[in-house]
mmCIF file of N, CA and C in Angstrom:
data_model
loop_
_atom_site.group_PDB
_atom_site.id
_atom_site.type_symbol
_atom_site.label_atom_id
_atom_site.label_comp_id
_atom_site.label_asym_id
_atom_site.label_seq_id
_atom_site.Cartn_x
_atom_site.Cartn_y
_atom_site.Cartn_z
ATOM 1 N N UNK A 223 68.087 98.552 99.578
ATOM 2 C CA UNK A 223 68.363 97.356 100.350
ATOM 3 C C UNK A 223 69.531 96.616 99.699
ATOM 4 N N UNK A 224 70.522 96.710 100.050
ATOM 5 C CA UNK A 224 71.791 95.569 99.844
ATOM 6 C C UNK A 224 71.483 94.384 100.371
ATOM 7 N N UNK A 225 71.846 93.591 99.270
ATOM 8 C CA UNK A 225 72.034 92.140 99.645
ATOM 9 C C UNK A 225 72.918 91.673 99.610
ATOM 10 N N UNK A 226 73.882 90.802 100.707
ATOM 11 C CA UNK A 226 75.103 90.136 100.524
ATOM 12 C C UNK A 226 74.805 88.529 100.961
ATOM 13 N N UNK A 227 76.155 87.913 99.957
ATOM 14 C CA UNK A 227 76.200 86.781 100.497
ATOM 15 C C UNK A 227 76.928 86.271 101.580
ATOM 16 N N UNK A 228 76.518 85.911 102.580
ATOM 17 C CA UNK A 228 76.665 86.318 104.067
ATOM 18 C C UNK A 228 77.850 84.484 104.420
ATOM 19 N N UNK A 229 76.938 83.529 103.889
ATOM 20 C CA UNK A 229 77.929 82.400 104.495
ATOM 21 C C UNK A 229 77.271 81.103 103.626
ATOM 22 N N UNK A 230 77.995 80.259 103.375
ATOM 23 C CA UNK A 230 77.149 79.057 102.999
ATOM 24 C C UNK A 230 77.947 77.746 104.079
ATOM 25 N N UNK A 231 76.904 76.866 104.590
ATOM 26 C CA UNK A 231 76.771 76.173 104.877
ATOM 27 C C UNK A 231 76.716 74.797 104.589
ATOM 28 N N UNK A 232 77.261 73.799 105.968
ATOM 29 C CA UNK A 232 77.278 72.089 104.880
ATOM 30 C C UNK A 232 76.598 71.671 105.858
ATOM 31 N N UNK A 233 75.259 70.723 106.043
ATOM 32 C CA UNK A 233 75.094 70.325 107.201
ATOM 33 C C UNK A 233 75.341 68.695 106.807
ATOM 34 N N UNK A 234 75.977 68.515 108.143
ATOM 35 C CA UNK A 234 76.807 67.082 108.250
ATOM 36 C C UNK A 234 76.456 66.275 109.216
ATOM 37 N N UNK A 235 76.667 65.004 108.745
ATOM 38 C CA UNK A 235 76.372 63.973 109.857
ATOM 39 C C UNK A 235 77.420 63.540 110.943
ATOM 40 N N UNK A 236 79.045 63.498 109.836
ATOM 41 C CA UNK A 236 80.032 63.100 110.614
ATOM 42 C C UNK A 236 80.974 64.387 110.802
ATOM 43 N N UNK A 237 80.926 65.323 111.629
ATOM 44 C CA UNK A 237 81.996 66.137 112.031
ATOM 45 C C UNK A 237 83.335 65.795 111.483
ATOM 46 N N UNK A 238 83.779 64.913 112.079
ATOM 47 C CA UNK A 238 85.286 64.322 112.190
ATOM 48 C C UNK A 238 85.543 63.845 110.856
ATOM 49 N N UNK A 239 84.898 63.574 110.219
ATOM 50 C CA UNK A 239 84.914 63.266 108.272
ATOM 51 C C UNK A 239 85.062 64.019 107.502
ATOM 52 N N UNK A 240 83.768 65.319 107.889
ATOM 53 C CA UNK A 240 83.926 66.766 107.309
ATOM 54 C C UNK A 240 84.740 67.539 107.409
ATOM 55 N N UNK A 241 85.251 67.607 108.787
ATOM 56 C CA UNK A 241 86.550 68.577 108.971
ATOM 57 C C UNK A 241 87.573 67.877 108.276
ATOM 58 N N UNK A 242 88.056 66.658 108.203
ATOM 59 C CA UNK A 242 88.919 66.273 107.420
ATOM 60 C C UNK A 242 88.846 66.491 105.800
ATOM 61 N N UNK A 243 87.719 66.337 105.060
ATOM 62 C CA UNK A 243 87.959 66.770 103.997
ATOM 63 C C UNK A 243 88.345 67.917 103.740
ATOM 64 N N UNK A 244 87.395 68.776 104.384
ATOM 65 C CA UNK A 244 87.619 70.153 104.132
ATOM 66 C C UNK A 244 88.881 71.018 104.610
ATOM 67 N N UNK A 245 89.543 69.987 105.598
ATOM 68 C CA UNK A 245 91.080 70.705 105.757
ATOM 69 C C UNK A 245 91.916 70.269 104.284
ATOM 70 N N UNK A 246 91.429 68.757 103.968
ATOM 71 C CA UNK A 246 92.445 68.363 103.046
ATOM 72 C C UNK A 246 92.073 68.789 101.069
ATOM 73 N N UNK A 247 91.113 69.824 101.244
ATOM 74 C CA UNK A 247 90.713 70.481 100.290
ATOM 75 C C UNK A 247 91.655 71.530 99.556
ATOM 76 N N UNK A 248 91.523 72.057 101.370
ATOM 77 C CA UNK A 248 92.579 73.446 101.720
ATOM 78 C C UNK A 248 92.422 74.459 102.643
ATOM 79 N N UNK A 249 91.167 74.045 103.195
ATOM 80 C CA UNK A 249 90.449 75.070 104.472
ATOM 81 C C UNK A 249 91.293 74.848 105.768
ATOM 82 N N UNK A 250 91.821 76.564 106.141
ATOM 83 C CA UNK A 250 92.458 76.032 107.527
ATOM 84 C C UNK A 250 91.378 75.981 108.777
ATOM 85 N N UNK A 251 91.012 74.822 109.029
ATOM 86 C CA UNK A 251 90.426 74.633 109.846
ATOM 87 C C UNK A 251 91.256 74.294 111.420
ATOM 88 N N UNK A 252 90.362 75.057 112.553
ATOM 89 C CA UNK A 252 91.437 74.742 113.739
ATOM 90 C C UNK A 252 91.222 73.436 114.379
ATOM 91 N N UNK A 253 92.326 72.865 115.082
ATOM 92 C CA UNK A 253 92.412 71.886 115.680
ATOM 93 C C UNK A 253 90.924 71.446 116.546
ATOM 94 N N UNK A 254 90.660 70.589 116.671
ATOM 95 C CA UNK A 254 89.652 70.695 117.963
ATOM 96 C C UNK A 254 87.988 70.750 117.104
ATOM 97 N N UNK A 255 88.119 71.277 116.075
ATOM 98 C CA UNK A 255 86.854 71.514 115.480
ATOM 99 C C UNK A 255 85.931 70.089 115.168
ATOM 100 N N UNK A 256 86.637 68.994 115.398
ATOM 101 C CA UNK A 256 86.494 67.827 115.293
ATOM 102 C C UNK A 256 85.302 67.308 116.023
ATOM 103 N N UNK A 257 85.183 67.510 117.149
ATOM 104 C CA UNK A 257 84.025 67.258 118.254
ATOM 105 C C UNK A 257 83.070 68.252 118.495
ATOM 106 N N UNK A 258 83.266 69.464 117.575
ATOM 107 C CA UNK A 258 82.600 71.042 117.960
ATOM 108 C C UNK A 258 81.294 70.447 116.657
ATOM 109 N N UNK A 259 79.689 71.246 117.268
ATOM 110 C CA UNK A 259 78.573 70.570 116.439
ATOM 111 C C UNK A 259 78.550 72.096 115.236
ATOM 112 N N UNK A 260 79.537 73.051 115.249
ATOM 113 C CA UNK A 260 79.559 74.052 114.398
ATOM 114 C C UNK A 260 81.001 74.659 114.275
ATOM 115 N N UNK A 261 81.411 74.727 113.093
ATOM 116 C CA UNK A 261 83.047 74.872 113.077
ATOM 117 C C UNK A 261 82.936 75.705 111.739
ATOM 118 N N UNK A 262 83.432 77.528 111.715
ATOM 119 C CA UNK A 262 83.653 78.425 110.992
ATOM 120 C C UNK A 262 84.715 78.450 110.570
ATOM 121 N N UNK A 263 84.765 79.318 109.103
ATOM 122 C CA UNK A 263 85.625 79.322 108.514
ATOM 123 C C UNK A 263 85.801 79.951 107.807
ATOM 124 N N UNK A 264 85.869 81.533 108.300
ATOM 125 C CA UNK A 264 86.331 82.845 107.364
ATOM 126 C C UNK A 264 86.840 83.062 106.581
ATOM 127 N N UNK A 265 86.417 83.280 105.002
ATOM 128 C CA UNK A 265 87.228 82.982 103.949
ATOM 129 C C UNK A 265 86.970 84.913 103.327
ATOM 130 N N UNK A 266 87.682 85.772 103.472
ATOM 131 C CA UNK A 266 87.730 87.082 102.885
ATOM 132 C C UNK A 266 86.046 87.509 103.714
ATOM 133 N N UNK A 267 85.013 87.883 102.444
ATOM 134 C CA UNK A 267 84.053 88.285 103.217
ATOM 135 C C UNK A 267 82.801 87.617 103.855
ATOM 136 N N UNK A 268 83.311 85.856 103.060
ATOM 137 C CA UNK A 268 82.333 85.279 103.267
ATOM 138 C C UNK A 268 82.752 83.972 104.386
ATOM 139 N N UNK A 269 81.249 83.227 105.321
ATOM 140 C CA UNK A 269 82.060 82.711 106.085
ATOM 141 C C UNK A 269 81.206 81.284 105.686
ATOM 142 N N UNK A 270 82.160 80.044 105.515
ATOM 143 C CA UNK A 270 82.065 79.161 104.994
ATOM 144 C C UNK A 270 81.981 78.165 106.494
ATOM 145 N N UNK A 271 80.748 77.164 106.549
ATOM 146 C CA UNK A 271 80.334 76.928 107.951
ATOM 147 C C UNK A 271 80.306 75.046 107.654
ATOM 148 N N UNK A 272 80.355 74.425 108.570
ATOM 149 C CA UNK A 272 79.691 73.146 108.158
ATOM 150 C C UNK A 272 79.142 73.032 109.898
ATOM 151 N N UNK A 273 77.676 71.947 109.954
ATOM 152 C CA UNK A 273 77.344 72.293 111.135
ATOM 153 C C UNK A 273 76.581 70.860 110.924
ATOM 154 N N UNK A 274 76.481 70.259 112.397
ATOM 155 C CA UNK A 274 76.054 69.245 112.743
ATOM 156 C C UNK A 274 74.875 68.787 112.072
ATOM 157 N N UNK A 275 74.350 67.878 111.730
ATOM 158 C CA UNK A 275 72.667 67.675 111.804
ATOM 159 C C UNK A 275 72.096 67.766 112.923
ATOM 160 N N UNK A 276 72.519 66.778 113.914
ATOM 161 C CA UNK A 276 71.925 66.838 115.459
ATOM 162 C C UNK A 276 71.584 68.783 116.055
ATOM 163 N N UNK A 277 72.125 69.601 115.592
ATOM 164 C CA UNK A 277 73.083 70.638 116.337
ATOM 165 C C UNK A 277 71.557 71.252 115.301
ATOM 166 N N UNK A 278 71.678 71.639 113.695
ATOM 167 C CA UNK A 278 70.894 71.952 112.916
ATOM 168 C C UNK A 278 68.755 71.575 113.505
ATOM 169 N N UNK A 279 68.990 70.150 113.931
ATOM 170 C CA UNK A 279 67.288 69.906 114.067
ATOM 171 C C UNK A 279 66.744 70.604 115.354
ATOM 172 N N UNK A 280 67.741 71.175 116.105
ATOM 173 C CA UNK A 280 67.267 72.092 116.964
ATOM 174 C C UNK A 280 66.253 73.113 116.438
ATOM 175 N N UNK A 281 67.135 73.942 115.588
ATOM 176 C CA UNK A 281 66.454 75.010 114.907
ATOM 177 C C UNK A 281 65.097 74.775 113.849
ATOM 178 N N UNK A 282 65.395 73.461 113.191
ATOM 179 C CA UNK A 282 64.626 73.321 112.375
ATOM 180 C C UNK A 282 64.399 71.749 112.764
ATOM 181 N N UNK A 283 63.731 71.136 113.407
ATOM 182 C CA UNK A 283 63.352 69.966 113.724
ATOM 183 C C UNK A 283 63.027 69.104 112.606
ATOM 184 N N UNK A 284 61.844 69.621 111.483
ATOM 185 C CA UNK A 284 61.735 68.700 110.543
ATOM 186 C C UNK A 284 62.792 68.297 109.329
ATOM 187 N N UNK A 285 63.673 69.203 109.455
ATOM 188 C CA UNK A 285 64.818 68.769 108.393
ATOM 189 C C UNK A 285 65.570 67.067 108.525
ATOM 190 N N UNK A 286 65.297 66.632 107.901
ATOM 191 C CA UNK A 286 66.099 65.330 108.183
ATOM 192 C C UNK A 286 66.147 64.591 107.131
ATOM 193 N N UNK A 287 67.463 63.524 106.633
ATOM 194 C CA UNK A 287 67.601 63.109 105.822
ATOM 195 C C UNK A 287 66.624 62.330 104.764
ATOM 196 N N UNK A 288 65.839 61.337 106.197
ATOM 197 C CA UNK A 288 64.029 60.921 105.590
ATOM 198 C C UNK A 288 63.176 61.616 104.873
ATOM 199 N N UNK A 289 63.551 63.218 105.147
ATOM 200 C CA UNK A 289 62.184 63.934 104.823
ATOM 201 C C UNK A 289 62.721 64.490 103.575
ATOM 202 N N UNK A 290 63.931 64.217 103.351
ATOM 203 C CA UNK A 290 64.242 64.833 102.066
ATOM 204 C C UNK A 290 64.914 66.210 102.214
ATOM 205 N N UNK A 291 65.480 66.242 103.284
ATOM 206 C CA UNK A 291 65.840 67.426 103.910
ATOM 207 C C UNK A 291 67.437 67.906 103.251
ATOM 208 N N UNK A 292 67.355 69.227 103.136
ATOM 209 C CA UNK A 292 68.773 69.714 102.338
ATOM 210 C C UNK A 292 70.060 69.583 103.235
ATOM 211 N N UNK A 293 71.162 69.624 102.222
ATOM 212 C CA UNK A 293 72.065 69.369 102.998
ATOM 213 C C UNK A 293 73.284 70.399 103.272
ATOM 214 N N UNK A 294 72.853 71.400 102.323
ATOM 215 C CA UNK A 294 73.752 72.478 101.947
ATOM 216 C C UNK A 294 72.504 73.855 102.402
ATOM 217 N N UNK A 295 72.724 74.704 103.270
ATOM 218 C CA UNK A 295 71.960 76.330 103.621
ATOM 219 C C UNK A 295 72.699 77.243 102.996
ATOM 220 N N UNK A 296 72.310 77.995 101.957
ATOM 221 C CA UNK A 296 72.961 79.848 101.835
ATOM 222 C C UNK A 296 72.183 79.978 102.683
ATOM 223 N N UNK A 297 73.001 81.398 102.899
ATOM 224 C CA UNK A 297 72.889 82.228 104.216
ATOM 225 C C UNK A 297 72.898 83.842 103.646
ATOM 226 N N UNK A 298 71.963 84.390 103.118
ATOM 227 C CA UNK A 298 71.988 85.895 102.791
ATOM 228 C C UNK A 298 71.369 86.354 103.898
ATOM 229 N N UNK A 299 72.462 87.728 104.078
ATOM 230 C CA UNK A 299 71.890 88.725 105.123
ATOM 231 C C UNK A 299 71.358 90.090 104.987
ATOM 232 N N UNK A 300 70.377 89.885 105.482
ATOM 233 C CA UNK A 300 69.508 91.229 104.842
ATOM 234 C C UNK A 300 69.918 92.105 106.217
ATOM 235 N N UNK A 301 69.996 92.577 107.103
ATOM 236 C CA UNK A 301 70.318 93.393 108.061
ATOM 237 C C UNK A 301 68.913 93.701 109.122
ATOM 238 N N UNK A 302 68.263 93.815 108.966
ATOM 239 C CA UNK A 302 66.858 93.727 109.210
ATOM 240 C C UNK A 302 65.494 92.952 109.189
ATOM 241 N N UNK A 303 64.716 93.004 110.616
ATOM 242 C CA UNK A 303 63.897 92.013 110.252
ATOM 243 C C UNK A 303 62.507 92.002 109.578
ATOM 244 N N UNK A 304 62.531 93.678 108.822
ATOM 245 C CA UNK A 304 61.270 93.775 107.776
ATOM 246 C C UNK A 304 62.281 93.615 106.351
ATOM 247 N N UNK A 305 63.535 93.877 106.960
ATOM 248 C CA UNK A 305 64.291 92.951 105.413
ATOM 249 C C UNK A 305 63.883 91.659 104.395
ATOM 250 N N UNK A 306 63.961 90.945 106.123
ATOM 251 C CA UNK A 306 63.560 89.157 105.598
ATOM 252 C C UNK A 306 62.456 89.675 105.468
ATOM 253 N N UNK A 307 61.255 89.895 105.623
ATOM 254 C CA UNK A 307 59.960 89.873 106.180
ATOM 255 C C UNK A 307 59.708 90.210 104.645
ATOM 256 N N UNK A 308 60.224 91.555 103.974
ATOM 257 C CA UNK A 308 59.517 91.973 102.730
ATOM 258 C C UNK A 308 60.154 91.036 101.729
ATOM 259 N N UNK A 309 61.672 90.403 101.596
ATOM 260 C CA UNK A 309 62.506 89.401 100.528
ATOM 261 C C UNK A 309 61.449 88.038 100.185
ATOM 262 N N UNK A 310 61.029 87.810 101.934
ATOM 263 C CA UNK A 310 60.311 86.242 101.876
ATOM 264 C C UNK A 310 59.123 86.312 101.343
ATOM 265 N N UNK A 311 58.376 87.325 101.229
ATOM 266 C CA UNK A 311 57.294 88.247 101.013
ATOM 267 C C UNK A 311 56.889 87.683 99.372
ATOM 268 N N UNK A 312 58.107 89.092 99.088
ATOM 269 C CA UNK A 312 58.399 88.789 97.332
ATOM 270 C C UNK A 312 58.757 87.338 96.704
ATOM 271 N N UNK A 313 59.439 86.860 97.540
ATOM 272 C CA UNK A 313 59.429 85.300 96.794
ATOM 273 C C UNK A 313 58.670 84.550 96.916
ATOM 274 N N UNK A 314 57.876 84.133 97.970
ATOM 275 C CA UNK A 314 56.351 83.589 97.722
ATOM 276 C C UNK A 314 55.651 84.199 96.798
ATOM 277 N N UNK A 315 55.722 85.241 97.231
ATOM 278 C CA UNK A 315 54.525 85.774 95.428
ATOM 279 C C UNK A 315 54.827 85.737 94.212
ATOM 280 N N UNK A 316 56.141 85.409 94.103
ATOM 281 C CA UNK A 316 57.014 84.759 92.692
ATOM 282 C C UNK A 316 56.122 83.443 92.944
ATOM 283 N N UNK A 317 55.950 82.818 93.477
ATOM 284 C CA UNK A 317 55.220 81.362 93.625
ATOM 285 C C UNK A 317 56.870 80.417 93.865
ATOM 286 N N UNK A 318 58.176 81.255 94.657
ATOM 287 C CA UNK A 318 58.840 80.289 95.274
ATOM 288 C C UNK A 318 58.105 79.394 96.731
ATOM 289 N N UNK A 319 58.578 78.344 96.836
ATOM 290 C CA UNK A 319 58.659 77.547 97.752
ATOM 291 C C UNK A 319 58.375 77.951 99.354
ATOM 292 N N UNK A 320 57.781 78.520 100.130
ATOM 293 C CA UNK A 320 58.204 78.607 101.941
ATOM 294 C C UNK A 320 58.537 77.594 102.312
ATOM 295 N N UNK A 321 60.072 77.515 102.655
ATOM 296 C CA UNK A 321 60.584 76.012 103.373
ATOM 297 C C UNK A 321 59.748 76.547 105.095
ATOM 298 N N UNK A 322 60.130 77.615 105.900
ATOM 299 C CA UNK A 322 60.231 77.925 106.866
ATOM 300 C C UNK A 322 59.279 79.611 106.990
ATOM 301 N N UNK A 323 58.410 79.903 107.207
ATOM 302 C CA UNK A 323 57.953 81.214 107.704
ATOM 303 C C UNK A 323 58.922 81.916 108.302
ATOM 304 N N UNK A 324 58.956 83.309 108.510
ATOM 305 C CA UNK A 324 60.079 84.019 109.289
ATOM 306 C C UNK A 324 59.486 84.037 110.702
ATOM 307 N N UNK A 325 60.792 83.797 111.611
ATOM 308 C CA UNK A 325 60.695 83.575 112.547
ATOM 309 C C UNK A 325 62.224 83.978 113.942
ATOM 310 N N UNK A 326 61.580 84.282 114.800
ATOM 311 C CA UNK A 326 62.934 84.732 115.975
ATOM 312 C C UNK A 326 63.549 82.919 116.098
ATOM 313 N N UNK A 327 64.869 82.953 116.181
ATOM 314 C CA UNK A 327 65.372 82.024 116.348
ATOM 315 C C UNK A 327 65.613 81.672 118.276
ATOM 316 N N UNK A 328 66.354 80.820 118.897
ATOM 317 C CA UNK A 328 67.205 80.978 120.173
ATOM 318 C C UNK A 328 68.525 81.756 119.987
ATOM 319 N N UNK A 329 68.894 81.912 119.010
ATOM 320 C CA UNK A 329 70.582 82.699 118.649
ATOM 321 C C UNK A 329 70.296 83.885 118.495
ATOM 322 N N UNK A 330 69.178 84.871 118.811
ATOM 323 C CA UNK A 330 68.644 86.023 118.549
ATOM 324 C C UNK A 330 69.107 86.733 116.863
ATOM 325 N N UNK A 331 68.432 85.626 116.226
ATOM 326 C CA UNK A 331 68.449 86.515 114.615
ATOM 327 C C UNK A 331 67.287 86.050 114.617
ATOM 328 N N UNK A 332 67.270 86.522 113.203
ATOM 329 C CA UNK A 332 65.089 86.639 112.693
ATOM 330 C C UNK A 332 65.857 85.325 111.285
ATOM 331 N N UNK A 333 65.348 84.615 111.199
ATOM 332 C CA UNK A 333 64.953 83.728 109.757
ATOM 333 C C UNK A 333 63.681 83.824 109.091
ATOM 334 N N UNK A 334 63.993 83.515 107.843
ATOM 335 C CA UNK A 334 63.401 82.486 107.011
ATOM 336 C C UNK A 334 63.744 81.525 105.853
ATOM 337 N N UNK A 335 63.451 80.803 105.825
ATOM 338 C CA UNK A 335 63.774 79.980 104.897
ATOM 339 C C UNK A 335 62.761 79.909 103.308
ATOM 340 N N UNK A 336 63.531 79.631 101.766
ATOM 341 C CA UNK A 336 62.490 79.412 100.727
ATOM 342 C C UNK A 336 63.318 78.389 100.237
ATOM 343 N N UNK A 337 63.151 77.765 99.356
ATOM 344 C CA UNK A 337 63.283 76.556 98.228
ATOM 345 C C UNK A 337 63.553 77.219 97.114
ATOM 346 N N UNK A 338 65.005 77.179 96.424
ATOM 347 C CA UNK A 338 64.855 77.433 95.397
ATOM 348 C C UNK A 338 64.261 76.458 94.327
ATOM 349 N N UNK A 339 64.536 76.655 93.100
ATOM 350 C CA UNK A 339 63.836 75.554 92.051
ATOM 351 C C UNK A 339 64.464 74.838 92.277
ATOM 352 N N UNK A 340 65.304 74.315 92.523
ATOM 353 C CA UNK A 340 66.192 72.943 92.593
ATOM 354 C C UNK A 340 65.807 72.169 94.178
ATOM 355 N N UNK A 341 65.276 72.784 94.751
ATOM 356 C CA UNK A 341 64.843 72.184 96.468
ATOM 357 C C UNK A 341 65.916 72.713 97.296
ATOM 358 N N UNK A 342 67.000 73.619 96.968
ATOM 359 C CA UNK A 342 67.756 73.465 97.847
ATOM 360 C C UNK A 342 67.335 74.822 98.866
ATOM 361 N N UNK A 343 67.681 75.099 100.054
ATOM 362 C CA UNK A 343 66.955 75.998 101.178
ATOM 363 C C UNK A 343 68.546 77.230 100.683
ATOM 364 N N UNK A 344 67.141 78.316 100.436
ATOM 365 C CA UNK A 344 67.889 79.457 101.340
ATOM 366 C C UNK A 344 68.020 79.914 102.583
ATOM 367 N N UNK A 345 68.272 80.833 103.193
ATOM 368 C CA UNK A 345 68.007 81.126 104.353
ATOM 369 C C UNK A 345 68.307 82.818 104.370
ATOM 370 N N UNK A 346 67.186 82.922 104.778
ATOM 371 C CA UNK A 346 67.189 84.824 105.129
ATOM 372 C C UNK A 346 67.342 85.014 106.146
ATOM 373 N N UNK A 347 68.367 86.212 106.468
ATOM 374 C CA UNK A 347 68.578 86.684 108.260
ATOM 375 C C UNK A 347 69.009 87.816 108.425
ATOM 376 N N UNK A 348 68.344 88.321 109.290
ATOM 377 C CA UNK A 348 68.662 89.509 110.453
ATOM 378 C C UNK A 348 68.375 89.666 111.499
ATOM 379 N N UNK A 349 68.925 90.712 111.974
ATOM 380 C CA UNK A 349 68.691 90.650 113.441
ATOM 381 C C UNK A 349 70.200 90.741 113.777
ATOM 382 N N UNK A 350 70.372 90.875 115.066
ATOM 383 C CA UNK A 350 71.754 91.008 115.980
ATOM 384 C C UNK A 350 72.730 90.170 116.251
ATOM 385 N N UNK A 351 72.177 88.768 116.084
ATOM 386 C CA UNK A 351 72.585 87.530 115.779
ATOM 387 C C UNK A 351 73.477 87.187 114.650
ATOM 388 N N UNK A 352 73.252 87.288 114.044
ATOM 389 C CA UNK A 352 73.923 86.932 112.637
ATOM 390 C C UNK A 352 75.295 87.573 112.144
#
């Protein structure tokens, strides 16, 4: 089983704030990404994302700033959905964290989510989606 690191993620409140930093970092970000609730950003093999909150509580409803909710997602892709199924498996029985059970998304990939020691969310995926 290969594991890659597939994308990391910023989830944001202000679009139009974020895209500005992150152009004036050095990310070419395209025009227009300003009002978009998910705006990519292909960097060699990895793809560097920042994505709405509003856009994000779809998928995961309880995430939110109140609840203590993360603000940054890795994104490893396992290719398969007994991939996630056996990864999320093994890390609960490490006695990591289940942020999220694995589950079919609406974007047709499979998730799950764990906590590393620090609280921050991974995210496991496969499926066709991703």
């Amino acid at each position: 089983m290969a594991l890659h690191l597939y994308m990391v993620g910023v989830i944001v409140d202000d679009m139009a704030k974020s895209v500005e930093f992150y152009r004036r970092l050095g990310l070419e970000i395209p025009e227009g990404s300003e009002t978009e609730p998910h705006v990519r950003v292909e960097m060699n093999e990895l793809t560097f994302f920042l994505h709405a909150r509003k856009m994000n509580q779809l998928w995961d409803p309880g995430n939110s700033p109140a609840s203590g909710g993360y603000p940054i997602v890795l994104e490893f892709y396992l290719e398969t959905r007994e991939a996630v199924d056996a990864k999320f498996n093994e890390l609960v029985a490490f006695g990591y964290k289940a942020h999220l059970e694995p589950y079919d998304t609406p974007i047709n990939t499979y998730f799950a989510m764990i906590d590393d020691p620090d609280g921050n969310s991974v995210l496991l995926s496969g499926g066709e989606g991703a």
